Structures are given as structure tokens and as C-alpha cells.
Amino acid sequence: MSVPHPYWLRDNCPCADCRDPRGGQKLFRIGDLPDGLTAVETAEDAAGLTVRWSDGHRSHYPAGWDAPAGPDERTEHAKRLWQAADFARGLPEADWAAYLADPEERTAVLAAVLRSGFALLRGVPAEERRVLRVARSFGYVRETNYGELFDVRVEPDPANLAFTSAAIAPHTDNPYRDPVPTLQLLHCLRNDCAGGDSGLVDGFRAAALLREQDPAAFAVLARTPVPFRYRDRGTELTAERPLIGLDPRGAIREVRFNDRSTRTAALSALDPAELDAFYAAYRRFAAIVLRPELRLDFRLAPGDCLVLDNTRLLHARTAFEPGDGTGGHRHLQGCYADLDSLSSTLAVLRRGTAVLDELEALFEGEGSGEYLGEAVTLAAHMLQAAALARAAGAPPALVAAALLHDIGHFRGSGRELMAGTDNRHGESAAARLAPYFPPAVTEPVRLHVEAKRYLCTAEPGYADRLSPASVHTLAVQGGPMTPDEAAAFAAHPFGADAVTVRRWDEAAKDPSAPIPSFAEFRPLLMESMHQSAFAPPRR
Amino acid sequence: MSVPHPYWLRDNCPCADCRDPRGGQKLFRIGDLPDGLTAVETAEDAAGLTVRWSDGHRSHYPAGWDAPAGPDERTEHAKRLWQAADFARGLPEADWAAYLADPEERTAVLAAVLRSGFALLRGVPAEERRVLRVARSFGYVRETNYGELFDVRVEPDPANLAFTSAAIAPHTDNPYRDPVPTLQLLHCLRNDCAGGDSGLVDGFRAAALLREQDPAAFAVLARTPVPFRYRDRGTELTAERPLIGLDPRGAIREVRFNDRSTRTAALSALDPAELDAFYAAYRRFAAIVLRPELRLDFRLAPGDCLVLDNTRLLHARTAFEPGDGTGGHRHLQGCYADLDSLSSTLAVLRRGTAVLDELEALFEGEGSGEYLGEAVTLAAHMLQAAALARAAGAPPALVAAALLHDIGHFRGSGRELMAGTDNRHGESAAARLAPYFPPAVTEPVRLHVEAKRYLCTAEPGYADRLSPASVHTLAVQGGPMTPDEAAAFAAHPFGADAVTVRRWDEAAKDPSAPIPSFAEFRPLLMESMHQSAFAPPRR
């Protein structure tokens, strides 16, 4: 019996000996697999593929395990290439306060940076150093020789054109750095000069146009490393990279374009014909970059913060009247950051959205069925519990716990319990929620069954008030606690919260009570998730 | 009349309209040059090439302007590829205190990281967070989701193999990040377990061996982007990059190798034959990486800090006995940084060394000639002045000023002065030194002629003590100051220092006094240079 590509298949064995179940790290070395590995037995059905290997190992691959990934998100294939007219109906922008308060707004802004190469945050307080806080809302500041942040304004004795009032042609920043900063932020503190407007050009679009119109020129730029340099008293940065960087399959992955920093004297080593071809291609690309229809012009107002992909977008500004002490001034603060962290933050936000979508579908599907003989549906029961928690002014984590306390009954698991098998639905719900929610949510959920057993022991008369279904399940779940068990439970850090949830649980079986919608609780649920991804200002 | 490659030549015009004389930024856009540009007149001699262009511009290119650059310092061509036996006589290492105190020691350490991929600093105090200070001695810390720094030690519930006591096979760090951190630092705080030794493998060497032995396998790895992933509660990092990254000309430029983080399920999109070829190549490369003769083994002791190129070197550790509260412990602190800043710091250090070499050559060559009719040579005069400053306990900057005060007379300029033209040798010396030295050095140098004019006015009897040559030049230099000029000079922030240097200047014309060597002053001169590059701990 054989399977195609045995090493690939075996490399992806998802068993707990091969992959750490927590983070998915692979636990063996590719060279640990024996030479001549083959499958000696395979079985495939709707649940997936099972393989017994020539070295005795067994693997089970769930259906869909090998779904191909989307395109590399850093290449042109994952982008929306644009020209100015594509934004006739408005820029990708958001209000800073909404961005901070609403994870879906954050998702939209970060997705725009990945897809269109930029987004504009409005209303970021026009205060010094705020740009750092914007960067930390999705990633980490890349400190450079310019500092954690840099000021873009007219300086008395500038070493760099940026610090004059002159126009600056479209360029990417810091091409002389490797790794180049993949993100740039520019926060406008003041802009009341005549002139000083901003411009953006999609460098991937410009490169794609060059490829379309002059494939040979495109190929020359992609294969010619160009030396870039920046030099001041304490700095001498050099990098040698092509103007158009491709992935190994030929997709556009990076553009570096900055006339000011080229150090082309060093190109003298090129073959003479190649040198002429390079200059013809360079001038042709430069002409495309300057096409008016590619350039998106707009004006930064105080409080605007532009976030842009510095591996793709070129930015520019028009000349302005420099401030003279009586007239206007233009002052931006900028910093650098990196795309990988932004992308991570976006993925985790989407993970949160995805789990809420899944929960909402369960509430609206399976949850609308019978709830273990009670007079309300399972969904109505949990939604009522959450409404009671909300009405009691409980903190968000506890409202979330009340809302989600019985999700362990989903997937038909509740029937097992009624049939006399403890389905341990507190534990299973907590395990399902743990990747997304902190212990303040998952622990009261995990312990809410134990809380019933505790109250039967600790609170006289409690057992008498249980519903008939609850009395039935109590026995399956272990009956009332012993006094020692009850004392241990009372001392548990989340014991009291579990008891609180339990009381809402008992009260949430009223067929006449109003039932809120799951959607109402989505913002609160997002807010209750792990802080690392959802509380933007990390410090 | 025509020249080859007119656009390339013109792109490199060094005139002040085309290049900012301060930082060398190019001041025009490549597209600003007219179509059909030609040279209408050229003249070439020992001083260089002069060109008149069809658009009327004139350019002068000094001889040697187009010296080809060395190889891209990030590729294999700029490296010393190694195997373990190459370090039989010792590792590239330095003592932390010497590294801090001696710029030549810093130069050697940073050069080793670029050339061999690593260096070891010994005696870095085994204290928490010191690793950050090491990183800041040459660059900037790259913060990640792991924090500014991370602890490598046994953790109770590790999500990552690094935080166990297991052996870890040779790997590069964070292949799921793009940009990947190009430097890693590992600082040993404690290591008294059995086991837990460190290993390094030169990934460029391993890749070069694969290319030699199996060029097709090498090509497969270079052209196949591999998906890498890291996932935890607040993080989801992904990158898609080949195991062997090449520059556009095919030179090895980056190695990513980390079995634990591959997410090869996504390779299902590959052509079936390519998938088999990839796994054969991957396994062959993995076998080379594990060859004992490639692996350099050593043991980190408390206080050792390893600095390694994470785009090239693979690092590993052997298993160890975990500390159990009574036995040993192993605790490293690590952080990430980037090669470009390290390389910049090294270039600036070398710039300092180069200017000292040049000055030393002038002292020993031209400086050994006659000094404007005085009884000592020009070099002896300046060295005596420096000796007087040193004997007086002057701060390093003022000793440096005394040593360098008359370098404006070099290049034959002193003869002009004696012939009756003010050579403004204070100004020219200060301008020559300004790229390297701060005002505390350059200002007393610039003002030491003015100080003579000042003293002639302000100090009764001073003029009478001047040497005959000095009396002669005083008239050329403007004669004694007016009382207003003298008052302004006395108020200058560096006026007093200039007067101090002037007095050593006057006294340093003694043919019988001992003459120290220039070399004696090199450490002091390095120390007096711009702090941005030479005072390692930036904060």
C-alpha cells in the first residue's frame, strides 16, 4: 500500500507525539524520519485519512487538513492594487476613538493596511509622542538611528531634504536599511501652511504596469541589486537590494524607490550593456511612478495619523511655505514599525470574530432546541442568564461567563447527561473557551456545575428549589459535596463567581421573560477576550 | 563627443547642485534628466573626468569616483564560511570591559559577527536585563511579542520547546517573522546543570555544501517558499520564505531552518513532483546541518553573551538536567536586534580608524618637515603641544585639540601663509575634523589663531614673547584684535579653551623637549570622537 508524498504526509502528522497540542510546534526533526518511509495501510472516509507507517507510527488526518493556504499575504497576489480614482468615494479611514473601542473597526483598519497599503486614523490627539501609541495599538516600534520617533518639520541646517520645505517626490523610506522598516506612521501635529499636501503611490501597481508595458525592463530592475546609502556623523547604513523585489515564484513582494539614497557609482561593476539597460528601465519605472493618475493626493490635518506599508507604497509631499514665526507651520511626527506584528494582531482579532460567529450560529441553530426538559430553549436559558448578569451590573467577564456557561451541552452532549453519563459540560465549555477568554470567564463556566453541588451542601433549602431536570442531573454529577469538598470550593479564587453565575443559571428558566439577542453581547465578548490582542495601548 | 552610459555618469555627478555636500543625498530625480542626454565635451586627466552635457550642466568626477564596491556584505561572498575545526585555536571573543573601553576591540567583535556570524563577549555582568545593554552598544533592540527580552529557562507549562530541558536541534529563530530578526543575543545568567551546552552551525556553509553536492536540491530549496507559523493566545505570526534565500544574482543571502515552525500542510498547492523534490532536498539539507564536523560546540558560562547572525547561523543546545530546587539551573536572557545598525556602527568605527591612519601618515610624512622657520618640525610641534596638555591634566578633548591644532598647515598650506596669504589654517583644520570630532575639539582648533590676536590685545607683554615666525604671520592674520573684537572673543563659549591651546602652542617649539609618538594618542583620539558612534551604552 502506498500514499503519494509519504514524507510530506508524515511531516504533517497531527498526533500529540508529533505536534505540541498547545502551539502546534512540530516535535520531531525532518531527519528523524527513516529513509524509505512508506505507508503500509491507509483508510479514508468522511472523517479523514488514517495511515499506518512502515516504522509503526499511526497518523490520522482530519478531512480538510491539507486545505491549500491563500497567497503569501506580502505579495501582489494578496493585495488590491490601486490608482487614485479607486478612492473617489473616500479613503480607508477610521476615527481613533472608534478604533480603540471597537474590535471590528480595528479589524477594518488593519485589513486596509494589508490590502490597500495604508489607512488613515482621524482624531488621534495632536500631541507629541502619540504616534508611538498608535504603533503600539497593533505592534512594536522599530527604533532606528533617528530615534524611537522622528520629527518632520523645517530645520535650520538640515542634512536631509525631509527637513526642509521643499517638495519631495514619491519614495519609500530607508531603502539603505536591511531589514527595511515595513511600516511607517506619520502623525500630523500641525499643518497650517500653504502647501504641504501628502501624496501616495501604489508601488506594486507601478511595478505591475511596468511589467505589462515593458517586461524586459521589469526583469532588469528585479535582477539588479542597487546600492543605497545613508551617512551622517554617527551613521553609515548601506543596503544592496533591487528596486523591485520578487518572491521565488516571480510575484512582486517589495518595492524600494528613493532617488536620494542611491549610491549608483558602485554599479560600475555591471556589464556595460546591463548598465544601459538598468538606466533605461529605472527611468521608465520612475516615469510610471510620477503618472498623475497613480498619485492619490490628500491633506493631513492635525490629529490625522497615516499608517502605510513601506515595502509597497511610495509617499510624497508638495512644497510648502515655511513657517517664519508669524505664519503657518507643518509638523509631523513619524515612527517605524513592522507588518508581521500588524498581521498577527489582525489574525487574532479575526480569530475572535470567528469564534463569536461560531457561537452565534450554535445559539441560533442547535441552541433553539429543547433544553434538557426545561421550559425554555438552551439558547434562551443562556441569554436570560446573561441578561440577569447584565441587569445586576456584573463586570463584563462575568456577563460573558453567564452567557456561555452551558455551551458544553452543544453538539448533542446534553443528551448524554440526561441519559445518565456526566458530560462534564463545565470542563468541556471552559476548554473550548480557553484559547480566547481569560480565567475570569472560563473558571466560573468550568465551576458552575460544582457550584450546584456546593450550594446543595452549604446553603440550607437550596436543593429544594432545583428544577426537576436539575435534580436528575445532580446525582449524575456526583451529588452534594462533602463538607471538605465544600470548604475547598469556597476557598477557590473563582468559587464565589461560580456561585454567582449558578444563581443566574437557576433563575434563567422563565418562559415568560424577554430574551435578548446574542448579537447584543458581541462587543462585550470581544472586550472580555485575552487582553494581549484586544487592549490596544500595550503601555 | 560621447561617453558610455551617459545617464549613469550624470546620475553620479558630485556637484553641490546634484548632491547635498553634507550627507550625500541626491538632489534631483532620475526622471528630471532630459531624454537623449549626451556629453558634448569631455576632458580627462590625472585629476579626473570633466564633462559638459547636452543640457548645459557641467560635471567633474574625481579620479576613482567609480571604484566598484565590494560584495554585498550580507551575502556569502562577504563571509568567511566555517566548520568547527576552523575555531580550534579559539572563538572570536572579547572581554566586555575591553570592548567598552577600546574602540579597536569593538571593531574586532562587530567585524567577527559580520564575517563569521558570531562573537562571544565574556564577563558581561550576569545580571537581569544586561543583554539589552549589549544590544544597545551597537544597535537597537527589536521588540517582539516575546517582549524586549525573553528568558530561556525551564517553565512549568511551556508552549515552546525552548522552555523545557530538552535538546534543541540546530535552528534559526523566528522564521515565522518577516522581517526576521537578523541578530540574536543570548546572555548566560546561570548554567550549573549537567548538560545544556551550546552549538552553532554555519547555515551558509551548509547551504554551500548542498549546492556543491546536489545543485538541483539547492535550487529546489531556493525556489520553494515554505510557510512558517507561530501561534499562541495573543499571537499568530506567519511568513512564507524559502529555506535558502538568494540575492538576485544567486548568492546565498539568508537561511531559515526551523523544523518546529514549518506549516507544510499548506504546501499541498505544490505540483506533486515538486513536493517530492522539496522533501528530498529538505531532508538532504537537514542531514548536512547535523554533520558533526559543522557543529561548533561550547559551553556558555555566567556572564557570556553570544551575539549571532540569525539570517545565517543555526543555534542548538544539548539536553540538560532541569533544576529541581536543590540542583543546578540554566537561565539565559535573550533579545533580538538587527544587522544593519551593527554594520553602521562598525563602519563609523572604521571611519574613525581611517582618519587616524591618515593623520598619522601626515604626521610621519609631511609633518617631519620644516615648520615655518621654527626650530622643530610641524609634527614635533603638535606632539609637544599635546604632551604639554596631557601633563597639565587637560580633558581628552583639549589634548586632542592641542595635538591637531595645526593640521591646517598640511598639504603645503603653511607655505602660503609665510608667503603672505592667510591660509586660514584654523578654519580649514576645524572643517577637516568636524565629521569626526565634536566642537569641544574643533572649536579650540578653529579659534587658536584668533586666540593669538586676542592675547596680543588682552595680555600686556604677550606680543613681545612671540617667535619671529609668529610675529611675521600675525600681520597676515589681521594683527591684534580691536577691544570690541577682544570682548566678543572672551565671551565665546570656547574662547578660554582656545587661549589654553594657544599657550601650549607657543610653548611647543623646544628642540630639546622629548617628543611622544602619534600612536600614543590614538585611544584618546578615538574616545574624543562623536559620541553617537563611540560611547556604546546609548542609555
Short mmCIF file of C-alpha atoms in Angstrom, two decimals, chain A residues 32-242:
data_model
loop_
_atom_site.label_atom_id
_atom_site.label_comp_id
_atom_site.label_asym_id
_atom_site.label_seq_id
_atom_site.Cartn_x
_atom_site.Cartn_y
_atom_site.Cartn_z
CA ASP A 32 14.34 11.70 12.33
CA LEU A 33 12.06 10.03 9.80
CA PRO A 34 13.60 6.83 8.40
CA ASP A 35 14.79 6.53 4.83
CA GLY A 36 12.39 4.66 2.59
CA LEU A 37 9.33 5.55 4.66
CA THR A 38 6.10 4.11 3.23
CA ALA A 39 2.51 3.73 4.28
CA VAL A 40 1.66 0.07 4.98
CA GLU A 41 -2.05 0.64 5.48
CA THR A 42 -4.40 3.51 4.75
CA ALA A 43 -8.11 4.05 5.28
CA GLU A 44 -10.04 7.09 4.15
CA ASP A 45 -13.60 8.08 4.99
CA ALA A 46 -15.61 11.24 5.68
CA ALA A 47 -13.74 11.71 8.96
CA GLY A 48 -10.40 11.83 7.18
CA LEU A 49 -7.41 9.67 6.36
CA THR A 50 -5.76 7.13 8.65
CA VAL A 51 -2.28 5.82 7.84
CA ARG A 52 -0.12 3.12 9.38
CA TRP A 53 3.54 3.70 8.53
CA SER A 54 6.40 1.33 7.81
CA ASP A 55 8.07 2.44 11.07
CA GLY A 56 4.95 1.52 13.07
CA HIS A 57 3.69 5.08 13.63
CA ARG A 58 -0.02 5.76 13.06
CA SER A 59 -1.40 9.06 11.82
CA HIS A 60 -4.90 10.35 11.47
CA TYR A 61 -5.56 13.35 9.24
CA PRO A 62 -8.95 15.02 9.68
CA ALA A 63 -10.75 15.92 6.48
CA GLY A 64 -9.55 19.21 5.05
CA TRP A 65 -6.20 19.10 6.88
CA ASP A 66 -4.36 19.94 3.65
CA ALA A 67 -6.50 22.86 2.52
CA PRO A 68 -4.13 25.00 0.45
CA ALA A 69 -3.24 28.31 2.07
CA GLY A 70 -4.09 31.59 0.39
CA PRO A 71 -1.37 33.51 -1.42
CA ASP A 72 1.58 34.85 0.60
CA GLU A 73 -0.03 37.94 2.09
CA ARG A 74 3.04 40.04 1.39
CA THR A 75 2.94 39.60 -2.39
CA GLU A 76 0.90 41.34 -5.04
CA HIS A 77 -1.48 38.35 -5.14
CA ALA A 78 -2.90 39.24 -1.72
CA LYS A 79 -3.23 42.97 -2.47
CA ARG A 80 -5.75 45.25 -4.04
CA LEU A 81 -3.58 47.22 -6.47
CA TRP A 82 -4.97 50.72 -6.88
CA GLN A 83 -4.81 54.06 -8.61
CA ALA A 84 -6.10 57.37 -7.24
CA ALA A 85 -9.60 57.13 -8.75
CA ASP A 86 -10.26 53.93 -6.80
CA PHE A 87 -10.61 56.10 -3.69
CA ALA A 88 -13.02 58.60 -5.23
CA ARG A 89 -15.60 57.57 -2.64
CA GLY A 90 -13.23 58.03 0.27
CA LEU A 91 -10.04 56.82 1.89
CA PRO A 92 -9.75 53.79 4.16
CA GLU A 93 -10.10 55.65 7.43
CA ALA A 94 -11.47 55.42 10.95
CA ASP A 95 -11.92 57.55 14.00
CA TRP A 96 -9.25 56.87 16.63
CA ALA A 97 -11.78 56.57 19.47
CA ALA A 98 -13.89 54.09 17.49
CA TYR A 99 -10.76 52.18 16.53
CA LEU A 100 -9.82 51.85 20.19
CA ALA A 101 -13.32 50.94 21.37
CA ASP A 102 -14.47 48.59 18.64
CA PRO A 103 -12.51 45.50 17.60
CA GLU A 104 -14.40 45.32 14.31
CA GLU A 105 -13.22 48.84 13.48
CA ARG A 106 -9.66 47.84 14.34
CA THR A 107 -10.04 44.81 12.11
CA ALA A 108 -11.12 47.01 9.20
CA VAL A 109 -8.22 49.46 9.62
CA LEU A 110 -5.54 46.77 9.88
CA ALA A 111 -7.03 44.84 6.96
CA ALA A 112 -6.89 48.02 4.85
CA VAL A 113 -3.17 48.44 5.58
CA LEU A 114 -2.53 44.88 4.40
CA ARG A 115 -4.81 45.07 1.40
CA SER A 116 -4.51 48.68 0.12
CA GLY A 117 -1.20 49.50 1.76
CA PHE A 118 -2.48 52.28 4.02
CA ALA A 119 -5.17 53.56 6.35
CA LEU A 120 -5.81 56.91 7.95
CA LEU A 121 -6.75 57.31 11.60
CA ARG A 122 -8.54 60.56 12.32
CA GLY A 123 -8.77 62.32 15.63
CA VAL A 124 -5.59 60.97 17.19
CA PRO A 125 -4.86 63.70 19.76
CA ALA A 126 -2.36 66.09 18.18
CA GLU A 127 0.13 65.62 20.99
CA GLU A 128 3.81 64.75 20.94
CA ARG A 129 4.68 61.04 21.06
CA ARG A 130 1.10 59.91 20.37
CA VAL A 131 2.32 58.26 17.18
CA LEU A 132 4.09 55.69 19.37
CA ARG A 133 0.80 54.79 20.98
CA VAL A 134 -0.77 54.27 17.57
CA ALA A 135 2.07 51.91 16.60
CA ARG A 136 1.69 50.00 19.85
CA SER A 137 -2.00 49.51 19.20
CA PHE A 138 -1.03 46.81 16.69
CA GLY A 139 2.67 46.12 17.04
CA TYR A 140 6.07 47.30 18.12
CA VAL A 141 8.04 50.44 17.40
CA ARG A 142 11.21 49.86 15.37
CA GLU A 143 13.83 52.14 16.88
CA THR A 144 16.48 53.41 14.47
CA ASN A 145 19.32 55.94 14.39
CA TYR A 146 16.59 58.57 14.06
CA GLY A 147 15.28 57.54 17.47
CA GLU A 148 12.05 55.93 18.58
CA LEU A 149 10.26 58.65 16.65
CA PHE A 150 11.32 61.49 14.38
CA ASP A 151 10.02 64.98 13.71
CA VAL A 152 9.31 66.06 10.15
CA ARG A 153 9.48 69.85 10.10
CA VAL A 154 11.71 72.59 8.80
CA GLU A 155 15.11 72.53 10.50
CA PRO A 156 17.75 75.25 10.43
CA ASP A 157 20.62 73.16 8.99
CA PRO A 158 19.02 70.06 7.51
CA ALA A 159 21.10 67.05 6.47
CA ASN A 160 18.01 65.61 4.78
CA LEU A 161 15.57 67.08 2.28
CA ALA A 162 12.73 65.88 4.54
CA PHE A 163 13.58 68.64 7.00
CA THR A 164 13.17 71.50 4.52
CA SER A 165 10.01 72.94 2.97
CA ALA A 166 10.85 71.52 -0.48
CA ALA A 167 8.60 69.18 -2.40
CA ILE A 168 9.57 65.53 -2.01
CA ALA A 169 8.98 63.12 -4.86
CA PRO A 170 7.33 59.74 -4.23
CA HIS A 171 9.71 57.43 -2.41
CA THR A 172 9.92 54.61 0.08
CA ASP A 173 11.72 55.32 3.33
CA ASN A 174 15.08 53.99 4.46
CA PRO A 175 15.98 51.83 1.44
CA TYR A 176 19.51 51.79 2.90
CA ARG A 177 18.30 49.67 5.80
CA ASP A 178 18.05 45.90 5.75
CA PRO A 179 15.65 44.84 7.11
CA VAL A 180 13.82 47.92 5.87
CA PRO A 181 11.08 49.15 8.24
CA THR A 182 7.99 47.55 6.74
CA LEU A 183 5.56 50.09 8.19
CA GLN A 184 5.73 53.83 8.57
CA LEU A 185 3.44 56.01 10.67
CA LEU A 186 3.08 59.76 10.15
CA HIS A 187 1.06 61.72 12.68
CA CYS A 188 0.17 65.31 11.87
CA LEU A 189 0.52 67.70 14.79
CA ARG A 190 0.24 70.93 12.83
CA ASN A 191 -0.33 71.81 9.19
CA ASP A 192 -1.45 75.37 8.58
CA CYS A 193 1.00 76.30 5.83
CA ALA A 194 0.12 76.96 2.23
CA GLY A 195 1.08 73.68 0.53
CA GLY A 196 2.49 70.63 2.26
CA ASP A 197 -0.14 68.19 0.95
CA SER A 198 0.52 64.48 1.01
CA GLY A 199 0.64 62.00 -1.85
CA LEU A 200 0.68 58.22 -2.06
CA VAL A 201 1.50 55.92 -4.96
CA ASP A 202 0.94 52.16 -5.03
CA GLY A 203 4.41 50.90 -5.89
CA PHE A 204 3.10 47.39 -6.61
CA ARG A 205 0.69 48.88 -9.14
CA ALA A 206 3.50 50.88 -10.72
CA ALA A 207 5.69 47.78 -10.92
CA ALA A 208 2.82 45.74 -12.39
CA LEU A 209 2.31 48.44 -15.05
CA LEU A 210 6.00 48.33 -15.92
CA ARG A 211 5.80 44.54 -16.26
CA GLU A 212 2.79 44.89 -18.53
CA GLN A 213 4.34 47.55 -20.74
CA ASP A 214 7.98 46.56 -20.74
CA PRO A 215 8.60 43.07 -19.33
CA ALA A 216 12.31 43.27 -20.12
CA ALA A 217 12.68 46.49 -18.10
CA PHE A 218 10.78 44.89 -15.22
CA ALA A 219 13.14 41.91 -15.32
CA VAL A 220 16.20 44.19 -15.29
CA LEU A 221 15.00 46.03 -12.18
CA ALA A 222 14.13 42.78 -10.43
CA ARG A 223 17.57 41.26 -11.05
CA THR A 224 19.80 44.30 -10.40
CA PRO A 225 20.77 44.89 -6.77
CA VAL A 226 21.02 48.66 -6.25
CA PRO A 227 23.29 50.03 -3.52
CA PHE A 228 21.61 52.51 -1.18
CA ARG A 229 23.39 54.57 1.43
CA TYR A 230 22.73 56.96 4.27
CA ARG A 231 25.57 58.69 6.04
CA ASP A 232 25.81 61.17 8.87
CA ARG A 233 28.27 61.70 11.70
CA GLY A 234 27.26 58.67 13.68
CA THR A 235 25.69 56.53 10.98
CA GLU A 236 26.68 54.73 7.83
CA LEU A 237 23.89 52.49 6.60
CA THR A 238 24.13 50.58 3.37
CA ALA A 239 21.92 48.00 1.68
CA GLU A 240 22.04 46.40 -1.70
CA ARG A 241 18.61 45.38 -2.96
CA PRO A 242 16.73 45.51 -6.26
#
